[in-house]
Short mmCIF file of C-alpha atoms in Angstrom, two decimals:
data_model
loop_
_atom_site.label_atom_id
_atom_site.label_comp_id
_atom_site.label_asym_id
_atom_site.label_seq_id
_atom_site.Cartn_x
_atom_site.Cartn_y
_atom_site.Cartn_z
CA UNK A 6 57.66 126.23 -53.63
CA UNK A 7 60.72 124.95 -51.76
CA UNK A 8 59.24 121.64 -50.70
CA UNK A 9 56.48 121.50 -53.29
CA UNK A 10 57.50 118.20 -54.85
CA UNK A 11 57.92 116.51 -51.48
CA UNK A 12 54.50 117.68 -50.33
CA UNK A 13 52.93 116.66 -53.63
CA UNK A 14 54.50 113.21 -53.46
CA UNK A 15 53.06 112.72 -49.99
CA UNK A 16 49.60 113.81 -51.08
CA UNK A 17 49.73 111.60 -54.17
CA UNK A 18 50.94 108.68 -52.09
CA UNK A 19 47.95 109.09 -49.80
CA UNK A 20 45.55 108.29 -52.61
CA UNK A 21 47.86 105.76 -54.28
CA UNK A 22 48.26 103.61 -51.18
CA UNK A 23 44.84 103.97 -49.60
CA UNK A 24 42.37 104.36 -52.42
CA UNK A 25 41.43 107.70 -50.86
CA UNK A 26 43.41 110.19 -48.82
CA UNK A 27 42.27 111.98 -45.68
CA UNK A 28 42.61 115.43 -44.26
CA UNK A 29 40.84 118.44 -42.80
CA UNK A 30 41.73 121.11 -45.33
CA UNK A 31 38.77 123.26 -46.28
CA UNK A 32 37.41 123.40 -49.80
CA UNK A 33 38.81 126.30 -51.76
CA UNK A 34 36.79 125.98 -54.96
CA UNK A 35 33.42 124.56 -55.87
CA UNK A 36 33.41 121.44 -58.04
CA UNK A 37 32.44 122.28 -61.61
CA UNK A 38 30.98 120.60 -64.63
CA UNK A 39 32.92 120.03 -67.84
CA UNK A 40 32.14 123.51 -69.17
CA UNK A 41 33.64 125.14 -66.09
CA UNK A 42 30.40 126.22 -64.44
CA UNK A 43 28.68 124.61 -61.50
CA UNK A 44 26.05 122.18 -62.72
CA UNK A 45 22.58 122.30 -61.20
CA UNK A 46 19.87 119.72 -60.62
CA UNK A 47 17.83 119.20 -63.74
CA UNK A 48 20.64 120.27 -66.08
CA UNK A 49 21.06 116.65 -67.22
CA UNK A 50 18.97 113.50 -67.05
CA UNK A 51 18.27 112.30 -63.52
CA UNK A 52 18.27 108.78 -62.06
CA UNK A 53 18.00 107.15 -58.66
CA UNK A 54 21.54 107.15 -57.31
CA UNK A 55 20.67 104.70 -54.50
CA UNK A 56 19.34 102.20 -57.05
CA UNK A 57 22.37 102.65 -59.29
CA UNK A 58 24.79 101.93 -56.44
CA UNK A 59 22.73 98.98 -55.20
CA UNK A 60 22.61 97.40 -58.66
CA UNK A 61 26.26 98.01 -59.55
CA UNK A 62 27.92 94.86 -60.87
CA UNK A 63 30.01 93.37 -58.01
CA UNK A 64 32.39 91.64 -60.42
CA UNK A 65 35.98 92.81 -60.73
CA UNK A 66 36.57 95.47 -63.37
CA UNK A 67 39.22 97.89 -64.56
CA UNK A 68 39.14 101.57 -65.42
CA UNK A 69 41.46 104.21 -66.76
CA UNK A 70 42.33 106.52 -63.90
CA UNK A 71 43.83 110.00 -63.85
CA UNK A 72 44.59 111.84 -60.63
CA UNK A 73 45.62 115.48 -60.49
CA UNK A 74 47.24 116.49 -57.22
CA UNK A 75 47.25 120.11 -56.12
CA UNK A 76 49.33 121.75 -53.39
CA UNK A 77 47.13 124.68 -52.52
CA UNK A 78 45.85 125.75 -55.96
CA UNK A 79 48.97 124.65 -57.87
CA UNK A 80 48.93 121.48 -59.97
CA UNK A 81 51.96 119.48 -58.89
CA UNK A 82 51.61 115.80 -59.78
CA UNK A 83 49.64 113.85 -62.40
CA UNK A 84 49.09 110.13 -61.91
CA UNK A 85 47.65 108.03 -64.74
CA UNK A 86 47.17 104.41 -65.68
CA UNK A 87 44.67 101.56 -65.47
CA UNK A 88 43.52 100.02 -62.21
CA UNK A 89 41.55 96.93 -61.24
CA UNK A 90 38.79 97.38 -58.67
CA UNK A 91 36.34 95.20 -56.67
CA UNK A 92 39.11 92.85 -55.59
CA UNK A 93 40.77 92.36 -52.20
CA UNK A 94 42.82 95.48 -53.02
CA UNK A 95 43.21 97.79 -56.03
CA UNK A 96 45.88 96.61 -58.47
CA UNK A 97 47.31 98.13 -61.61
CA UNK A 98 50.07 100.03 -63.37
CA UNK A 99 50.53 103.78 -62.94
CA UNK A 100 52.88 106.59 -63.86
CA UNK A 101 53.47 109.65 -61.67
CA UNK A 102 55.03 112.83 -62.98
CA UNK A 103 55.44 116.32 -61.60
CA UNK A 104 53.99 119.25 -63.50
CA UNK A 105 55.92 122.15 -64.99
CA UNK A 106 55.13 124.21 -61.88
CA UNK A 107 57.54 122.10 -59.82
CA UNK A 108 61.17 123.38 -59.76
CA UNK A 109 63.54 121.30 -61.88
CA UNK A 110 65.59 120.16 -58.89
CA UNK A 111 62.43 118.76 -57.26
CA UNK A 112 60.83 117.23 -60.34
CA UNK A 113 60.39 113.47 -60.67
CA UNK A 114 58.90 110.87 -62.96
CA UNK A 115 58.21 107.30 -61.90
CA UNK A 116 56.11 104.25 -62.60
CA UNK A 117 54.47 101.96 -60.09
CA UNK A 118 52.99 98.48 -60.20
CA UNK A 119 50.46 97.80 -57.47
CA UNK A 120 49.75 94.23 -56.40
CA UNK A 121 47.58 93.01 -53.54
CA UNK A 122 50.56 92.35 -51.29
CA UNK A 123 53.27 94.69 -52.58
CA UNK A 124 54.10 97.70 -54.73
CA UNK A 125 57.03 98.11 -57.14
CA UNK A 126 58.36 101.53 -58.08
CA UNK A 127 61.15 102.81 -60.31
CA UNK A 128 62.24 106.24 -61.44
CA UNK A 129 62.33 107.44 -65.03
CA UNK A 130 64.73 110.05 -66.37
CA UNK A 131 64.14 112.66 -69.08
CA UNK A 132 65.34 110.24 -71.77
CA UNK A 133 62.93 107.51 -70.68
CA UNK A 134 65.62 105.37 -69.09
CA UNK A 135 64.42 103.49 -66.04
CA UNK A 136 66.03 102.84 -62.69
CA UNK A 137 65.91 99.65 -60.65
CA UNK A 138 62.59 98.41 -59.33
CA UNK A 139 62.12 98.92 -55.58
CA UNK A 140 59.70 96.60 -53.79
CA UNK A 141 57.60 97.66 -50.80
CA UNK A 142 55.60 95.03 -48.97
CA UNK A 143 52.01 95.71 -47.94
CA UNK A 144 50.45 94.38 -44.77
CA UNK A 145 48.04 91.58 -45.83
CA UNK A 146 45.85 92.41 -42.83
CA UNK A 147 45.17 95.89 -44.17
CA UNK A 148 44.80 95.33 -47.89
CA UNK A 149 41.01 95.09 -47.85
CA UNK A 150 40.62 98.62 -49.13
CA UNK A 151 37.32 100.31 -49.85
CA UNK A 152 36.68 101.41 -53.41
CA UNK A 153 35.15 104.75 -54.34
CA UNK A 154 31.66 103.25 -54.29
CA UNK A 155 31.99 102.70 -50.54
CA UNK A 156 32.55 106.42 -50.12
CA UNK A 157 29.44 107.13 -52.18
CA UNK A 158 27.47 104.91 -49.79
CA UNK A 159 28.86 106.79 -46.79
CA UNK A 160 27.85 110.12 -48.33
CA UNK A 161 24.36 108.77 -49.04
CA UNK A 162 24.11 107.99 -45.34
CA UNK A 163 24.49 111.67 -44.54
CA UNK A 164 20.98 112.28 -45.86
CA UNK A 165 19.53 114.98 -48.09
CA UNK A 166 22.29 117.50 -47.35
CA UNK A 167 24.78 115.35 -49.26
CA UNK A 168 22.62 115.02 -52.39
CA UNK A 169 23.63 117.73 -54.81
CA UNK A 170 21.76 116.36 -57.81
CA UNK A 171 22.48 115.36 -61.41
CA UNK A 172 25.49 116.76 -63.24
CA UNK A 173 27.37 115.88 -66.41
CA UNK A 174 30.91 114.50 -66.22
CA UNK A 175 32.76 114.32 -69.55
CA UNK A 176 29.47 113.98 -71.39
CA UNK A 177 28.15 111.25 -69.07
CA UNK A 178 25.09 111.77 -66.82
CA UNK A 179 26.10 111.44 -63.17
CA UNK A 180 24.81 112.19 -59.70
CA UNK A 181 26.94 114.24 -57.31
CA UNK A 182 27.20 113.51 -53.59
CA UNK A 183 29.13 115.84 -51.29
CA UNK A 184 29.98 115.97 -47.60
CA UNK A 185 32.48 115.42 -44.80
CA UNK A 186 33.33 112.03 -43.35
CA UNK A 187 34.62 111.35 -39.84
CA UNK A 188 37.18 108.98 -38.39
CA UNK A 189 34.49 106.72 -37.00
CA UNK A 190 32.70 106.43 -40.36
CA UNK A 191 35.94 105.25 -42.00
CA UNK A 192 36.85 102.74 -39.29
CA UNK A 193 35.09 99.74 -40.84
CA UNK A 194 35.12 100.95 -44.47
CA UNK A 195 38.74 101.93 -45.09
CA UNK A 196 41.07 100.94 -42.28
CA UNK A 197 44.16 102.57 -43.77
CA UNK A 198 42.51 105.96 -44.02
CA UNK A 199 41.16 105.53 -40.51
CA UNK A 200 44.64 104.72 -39.15
CA UNK A 201 46.17 107.66 -41.03
CA UNK A 202 43.55 110.03 -39.63
CA UNK A 203 44.26 108.82 -36.11
CA UNK A 204 48.02 109.22 -36.58
CA UNK A 205 47.69 112.78 -37.88
CA UNK A 206 44.89 113.80 -35.52
CA UNK A 207 42.44 114.41 -38.36
CA UNK A 208 38.82 114.28 -37.25
CA UNK A 209 37.12 114.57 -40.65
CA UNK A 210 37.74 115.31 -44.33
CA UNK A 211 35.64 116.58 -47.21
CA UNK A 212 35.01 114.71 -50.45
CA UNK A 213 32.70 114.73 -53.46
CA UNK A 214 31.69 111.69 -55.53
CA UNK A 215 29.99 111.54 -58.93
CA UNK A 216 28.17 108.26 -59.71
CA UNK A 217 26.98 107.20 -63.19
CA UNK A 218 23.83 105.26 -64.07
CA UNK A 219 25.70 101.95 -63.78
CA UNK A 220 26.66 102.70 -60.19
CA UNK A 221 30.32 103.37 -61.04
CA UNK A 222 32.13 106.37 -59.63
CA UNK A 223 33.37 108.50 -62.54
CA UNK A 224 34.86 111.38 -60.54
CA UNK A 225 36.12 111.79 -56.99
CA UNK A 226 37.47 114.90 -55.31
CA UNK A 227 39.08 115.09 -51.90
CA UNK A 228 40.48 117.87 -49.76
CA UNK A 229 43.22 116.71 -47.43
CA UNK A 230 46.21 117.58 -45.30
CA UNK A 231 49.40 115.50 -45.28
CA UNK A 232 52.22 116.42 -42.88
CA UNK A 233 50.82 119.93 -42.50
CA UNK A 234 50.44 120.53 -46.27
CA UNK A 235 46.95 121.26 -47.59
CA UNK A 236 46.06 119.80 -50.96
CA UNK A 237 43.42 118.40 -53.24
CA UNK A 238 43.15 115.31 -55.44
CA UNK A 239 40.86 115.19 -58.47
CA UNK A 240 40.31 111.61 -59.65
CA UNK A 241 38.71 110.77 -63.00
CA UNK A 242 37.69 107.24 -64.00
CA UNK A 243 36.55 106.19 -67.48
CA UNK A 244 36.65 103.42 -70.10
CA UNK A 245 35.44 100.70 -67.75
CA UNK A 246 36.33 97.19 -68.89
CA UNK A 247 37.32 93.71 -67.75
CA UNK A 248 40.21 93.36 -65.28
CA UNK A 249 43.71 93.57 -66.74
CA UNK A 250 46.55 91.24 -65.73
CA UNK A 251 49.09 92.75 -63.33
CA UNK A 252 52.26 90.99 -62.20
CA UNK A 253 55.53 91.79 -60.49
CA UNK A 254 58.30 93.07 -62.77
CA UNK A 255 60.95 90.58 -63.85
#
């Protein structure tokens, strides 16, 4: 547990900055439905996932997002907020906080504002007091990030082996796709993930995507390795709506 918070922050940052992290850690548990048991085809209403993705509204939208980050099997960081998608880059406001499993001297709480060309982050203390905002510029040439739907399309391209069938996610009918994606597959879809994989020598990573009838991804799971630390991110998206305004802090 010595460097748990540091590892967790790196894993969380992977998904925060890229829209999806990358790694070659093996799956340790099977994805489950809301009642804790693996869902099977036919357990909920079925639909054509290809048609749903093809007909998904291309307009910008927002969604509530919650990401649970695990180091091994231990929950370490929870990220939550509302994000805008289908733009040049994801934007939004998020909070990140370590779980009770993280030692007190490694715990942190912070909030982040993501813009298309920069991110702003500040720490929060136990009393809710905030530190100074710190700006980090983003390379405009690499801000064209893929959304989760692009990953669903990649998994569809793997053929029948990736099609796991209909499942229910928080009471919503969805279709689950599962498989491993390679460096080359990510090269033209998500350049940041591709560059990160090349830097760390990662050849492929595993992920699962659940798509609803409207072609929106409602759940995303990834198994990754960051700086030698194996982890998992579980992303949940709900309450889809119009884009929300996001601006730099004053």
